[in-house]
PDB file of C-alpha atoms in Angstrom:
ATOM      1  CA  MET Z 864     -35.913 -57.745 129.956  1.00 54.00           C
ATOM      2  CA  LYS Z 865     -33.918 -59.773 127.544  1.00 54.00           C
ATOM      3  CA  LYS Z 866     -33.773 -56.669 125.111  1.00 53.00           C
ATOM      4  CA  ILE Z 867     -32.419 -54.486 127.991  1.00 50.00           C
ATOM      5  CA  ILE Z 868     -29.722 -56.984 128.783  1.00 48.00           C
ATOM      6  CA  SER Z 869     -28.741 -57.410 125.158  1.00 46.00           C
ATOM      7  CA  PHE Z 870     -28.523 -53.715 124.656  1.00 45.00           C
ATOM      8  CA  SER Z 871     -26.465 -53.318 127.897  1.00 40.00           C
ATOM      9  CA  LEU Z 872     -24.150 -55.881 126.846  1.00 42.00           C
ATOM     10  CA  PHE Z 873     -23.829 -54.306 123.293  1.00 43.00           C
ATOM     11  CA  VAL Z 874     -23.163 -50.794 124.840  1.00 40.00           C
ATOM     12  CA  LEU Z 875     -20.639 -52.320 127.208  1.00 38.00           C
ATOM     13  CA  PHE Z 876     -18.614 -54.229 124.518  1.00 49.00           C
ATOM     14  CA  SER Z 877     -19.291 -51.859 121.508  1.00 73.00           C
ATOM     15  CA  PRO Z 878     -16.267 -50.500 119.573  1.00 75.00           C
ATOM     16  CA  LEU Z 879     -17.138 -47.113 120.826  1.00 73.00           C
ATOM     17  CA  ALA Z 880     -17.243 -48.115 124.424  1.00 80.00           C
ATOM     18  CA  GLN Z 881     -13.747 -49.761 123.894  1.00 78.00           C
ATOM     19  CA  ALA Z 882     -12.339 -46.465 122.419  1.00 77.00           C
ATOM     20  CA  GLN Z 883     -13.623 -44.439 125.416  1.00 81.00           C
ATOM     21  CA  SER Z 884     -12.313 -47.035 127.767  1.00 83.00           C
ATOM     22  CA  LEU Z 885      -8.816 -46.510 126.175  1.00 83.00           C
ATOM     23  CA  CYS Z 886      -8.955 -42.797 126.383  1.00 87.00           C
ATOM     24  CA  PRO Z 887     -11.844 -41.551 128.401  1.00 83.00           C
ATOM     25  CA  MET Z 888     -11.826 -37.823 127.263  1.00 72.00           C
ATOM     26  CA  THR Z 889     -14.917 -35.943 126.507  1.00 76.00           C
ATOM     27  CA  ASN Z 890     -13.227 -33.707 123.936  1.00 86.00           C
ATOM     28  CA  ALA Z 891     -13.088 -35.504 120.619  1.00 85.00           C
ATOM     29  CA  ASP Z 892      -9.708 -34.057 119.655  1.00 88.00           C
ATOM     30  CA  ALA Z 893      -8.030 -35.084 123.050  1.00 90.00           C
ATOM     31  CA  MET Z 894      -9.572 -38.456 122.597  1.00 88.00           C
ATOM     32  CA  GLN Z 895      -8.133 -38.921 119.013  1.00 90.00           C
ATOM     33  CA  ALA Z 896      -4.752 -37.714 120.222  1.00 92.00           C
ATOM     34  CA  CYS Z 897      -4.750 -40.079 122.885  1.00 93.00           C
ATOM     35  CA  LEU Z 898      -5.844 -42.907 120.827  1.00 93.00           C
ATOM     36  CA  ASP Z 899      -3.135 -42.058 118.196  1.00 94.00           C
ATOM     37  CA  GLY Z 900      -0.470 -42.157 121.013  1.00 95.00           C
ATOM     38  CA  LYS Z 901      -1.762 -45.617 122.152  1.00 95.00           C
ATOM     39  CA  LEU Z 902      -1.595 -46.947 118.586  1.00 96.00           C
ATOM     40  CA  GLN Z 903       1.985 -45.567 118.122  1.00 97.00           C
ATOM     41  CA  SER Z 904       2.909 -47.145 121.427  1.00 97.00           C
ATOM     42  CA  ALA Z 905       1.419 -50.497 120.374  1.00 97.00           C
ATOM     43  CA  ILE Z 906       3.323 -50.294 116.966  1.00 98.00           C
ATOM     44  CA  ASP Z 907       6.530 -49.366 118.695  1.00 98.00           C
ATOM     45  CA  GLU Z 908       6.191 -52.341 121.112  1.00 98.00           C
ATOM     46  CA  MET Z 909       5.509 -54.804 118.238  1.00 98.00           C
ATOM     47  CA  VAL Z 910       8.502 -53.304 115.994  1.00 98.00           C
ATOM     48  CA  SER Z 911      10.654 -53.811 119.095  1.00 98.00           C
ATOM     49  CA  ASP Z 912       9.525 -57.488 119.677  1.00 98.00           C
ATOM     50  CA  LEU Z 913      10.153 -58.024 115.904  1.00 98.00           C
ATOM     51  CA  THR Z 914      13.587 -56.807 116.124  1.00 98.00           C
ATOM     52  CA  ILE Z 915      14.249 -59.004 119.161  1.00 98.00           C
ATOM     53  CA  ILE Z 916      12.818 -62.059 117.142  1.00 98.00           C
ATOM     54  CA  LYS Z 917      15.001 -61.287 114.146  1.00 97.00           C
ATOM     55  CA  GLN Z 918      18.137 -60.933 116.239  1.00 98.00           C
ATOM     56  CA  ARG Z 919      17.390 -64.269 117.957  1.00 96.00           C
ATOM     57  CA  HIS Z 920      16.738 -66.080 114.767  1.00 96.00           C
ATOM     58  CA  ALA Z 921      19.341 -64.236 112.566  1.00 97.00           C
ATOM     59  CA  GLU Z 922      20.754 -67.574 111.306  1.00 97.00           C
ATOM     60  CA  ASN Z 923      17.463 -69.021 110.154  1.00 97.00           C
ATOM     61  CA  ASP Z 924      16.821 -67.401 106.843  1.00 98.00           C
ATOM     62  CA  ALA Z 925      13.539 -69.581 106.275  1.00 98.00           C
ATOM     63  CA  LEU Z 926      12.146 -68.374 109.521  1.00 97.00           C
ATOM     64  CA  LEU Z 927      12.898 -64.785 108.759  1.00 97.00           C
ATOM     65  CA  LYS Z 928      11.378 -64.881 105.369  1.00 98.00           C
ATOM     66  CA  SER Z 929       8.355 -66.773 106.541  1.00 98.00           C
ATOM     67  CA  LEU Z 930       8.079 -64.126 109.577  1.00 98.00           C
ATOM     68  CA  GLU Z 931       8.438 -61.031 107.164  1.00 98.00           C
ATOM     69  CA  LEU Z 932       5.629 -62.743 105.040  1.00 98.00           C
ATOM     70  CA  SER Z 933       3.409 -63.378 107.934  1.00 98.00           C
ATOM     71  CA  GLN Z 934       3.907 -59.718 109.071  1.00 98.00           C
ATOM     72  CA  GLN Z 935       3.102 -58.286 105.734  1.00 98.00           C
ATOM     73  CA  THR Z 936       0.035 -60.440 105.528  1.00 99.00           C
ATOM     74  CA  TRP Z 937      -1.213 -59.487 108.999  1.00 98.00           C
ATOM     75  CA  ASP Z 938      -0.484 -55.862 108.310  1.00 98.00           C
ATOM     76  CA  ALA Z 939      -2.781 -56.113 105.103  1.00 99.00           C
ATOM     77  CA  TYR Z 940      -5.310 -57.978 107.471  1.00 99.00           C
ATOM     78  CA  ARG Z 941      -5.284 -55.156 109.887  1.00 98.00           C
ATOM     79  CA  LYS Z 942      -5.720 -52.454 107.313  1.00 98.00           C
ATOM     80  CA  THR Z 943      -8.460 -54.258 105.564  1.00 98.00           C
ATOM     81  CA  GLN Z 944     -10.324 -54.946 108.821  1.00 98.00           C
ATOM     82  CA  CYS Z 945     -10.037 -51.559 110.138  1.00 97.00           C
ATOM     83  CA  LEU Z 946     -10.947 -49.996 106.794  1.00 97.00           C
ATOM     84  CA  ASN Z 947     -14.302 -51.940 106.983  1.00 97.00           C
ATOM     85  CA  VAL Z 948     -14.796 -50.692 110.625  1.00 95.00           C
ATOM     86  CA  TYR Z 949     -14.123 -47.127 109.131  1.00 96.00           C
ATOM     87  CA  GLN Z 950     -16.782 -47.690 106.391  1.00 96.00           C
ATOM     88  CA  THR Z 951     -19.285 -49.137 108.865  1.00 95.00           C
ATOM     89  CA  TRP Z 952     -19.113 -46.115 111.113  1.00 93.00           C
ATOM     90  CA  GLN Z 953     -19.367 -43.722 108.064  1.00 93.00           C
ATOM     91  CA  ASN Z 954     -21.330 -40.492 108.957  1.00 91.00           C
ATOM     92  CA  ASN Z 955     -20.708 -41.045 112.689  1.00 89.00           C
ATOM     93  CA  ALA Z 956     -18.737 -38.450 114.684  1.00 86.00           C
ATOM     94  CA  GLN Z 957     -16.768 -41.235 116.344  1.00 89.00           C
ATOM     95  CA  GLN Z 958     -15.703 -42.858 113.141  1.00 92.00           C
ATOM     96  CA  GLN Z 959     -11.980 -41.916 113.643  1.00 93.00           C
ATOM     97  CA  ALA Z 960     -11.988 -43.032 117.345  1.00 92.00           C
ATOM     98  CA  VAL Z 961     -13.531 -46.505 116.548  1.00 93.00           C
ATOM     99  CA  THR Z 962     -11.089 -46.937 113.613  1.00 95.00           C
ATOM    100  CA  ALA Z 963      -8.105 -46.212 115.905  1.00 95.00           C
ATOM    101  CA  SER Z 964      -9.559 -48.552 118.543  1.00 94.00           C
ATOM    102  CA  CYS Z 965      -9.549 -51.332 115.896  1.00 96.00           C
ATOM    103  CA  ALA Z 966      -5.985 -50.609 115.012  1.00 97.00           C
ATOM    104  CA  ILE Z 967      -4.872 -50.603 118.530  1.00 97.00           C
ATOM    105  CA  GLU Z 968      -6.721 -53.916 119.514  1.00 96.00           C
ATOM    106  CA  LEU Z 969      -5.360 -55.725 116.390  1.00 98.00           C
ATOM    107  CA  THR Z 970      -1.790 -54.596 116.844  1.00 98.00           C
ATOM    108  CA  ARG Z 971      -1.928 -55.654 120.613  1.00 97.00           C
ATOM    109  CA  GLN Z 972      -3.270 -58.982 119.649  1.00 98.00           C
ATOM    110  CA  ARG Z 973      -0.525 -59.470 116.938  1.00 98.00           C
ATOM    111  CA  ASN Z 974       2.146 -58.403 119.590  1.00 98.00           C
ATOM    112  CA  GLN Z 975       0.820 -60.766 122.076  1.00 98.00           C
ATOM    113  CA  PHE Z 976       0.869 -63.617 119.553  1.00 98.00           C
ATOM    114  CA  LEU Z 977       4.602 -62.736 118.670  1.00 98.00           C
ATOM    115  CA  GLN Z 978       5.430 -62.660 122.383  1.00 97.00           C
ATOM    116  CA  ASP Z 979       3.649 -66.093 123.090  1.00 97.00           C
ATOM    117  CA  TYR Z 980       5.099 -67.818 119.995  1.00 96.00           C
ATOM    118  CA  TYR Z 981       8.591 -66.325 119.393  1.00 95.00           C
ATOM    119  CA  LEU Z 982       9.743 -64.922 122.671  1.00 94.00           C
ATOM    120  CA  LYS Z 983       9.003 -67.415 125.445  1.00 88.00           C
TER     121      LYS Z 983
END
C-alpha cells in the first residue's frame, strides 16, 4: 500500500507531470512549442521586472552592480541545474519537455523573488 501511495505521489509531482500540466498536449511538437512559449513569457516578465527595479534604483550604483551580479549568478545556476535535468532524462522521449519545465519553474521562482524583495 505504501509503495502505491509513494508511486502515486512521484507521478503526481514528477517533472514530466509538471511539464504536462503546463502544456497538456498529446503531440510532442505542440507540447514543446507551448513550453517554449511559456518559458519566453516567464523570461519576458522577469526582464520587465528587472527593468523596473533598475529604474527605481538608478541612483544606487552599488545596488545595481550587486543586482547584476546576482542575476548573472542565478542565470548560471539555472543553466547548470537544467543541464543536469537534461542529462538525467537522457535517452527519454520527454527530455526536452522536462528540461523546458525546469527552466520555466526556476525563472518563475526567480521572478517571484525579485517581485517580493525589490518591487513591494
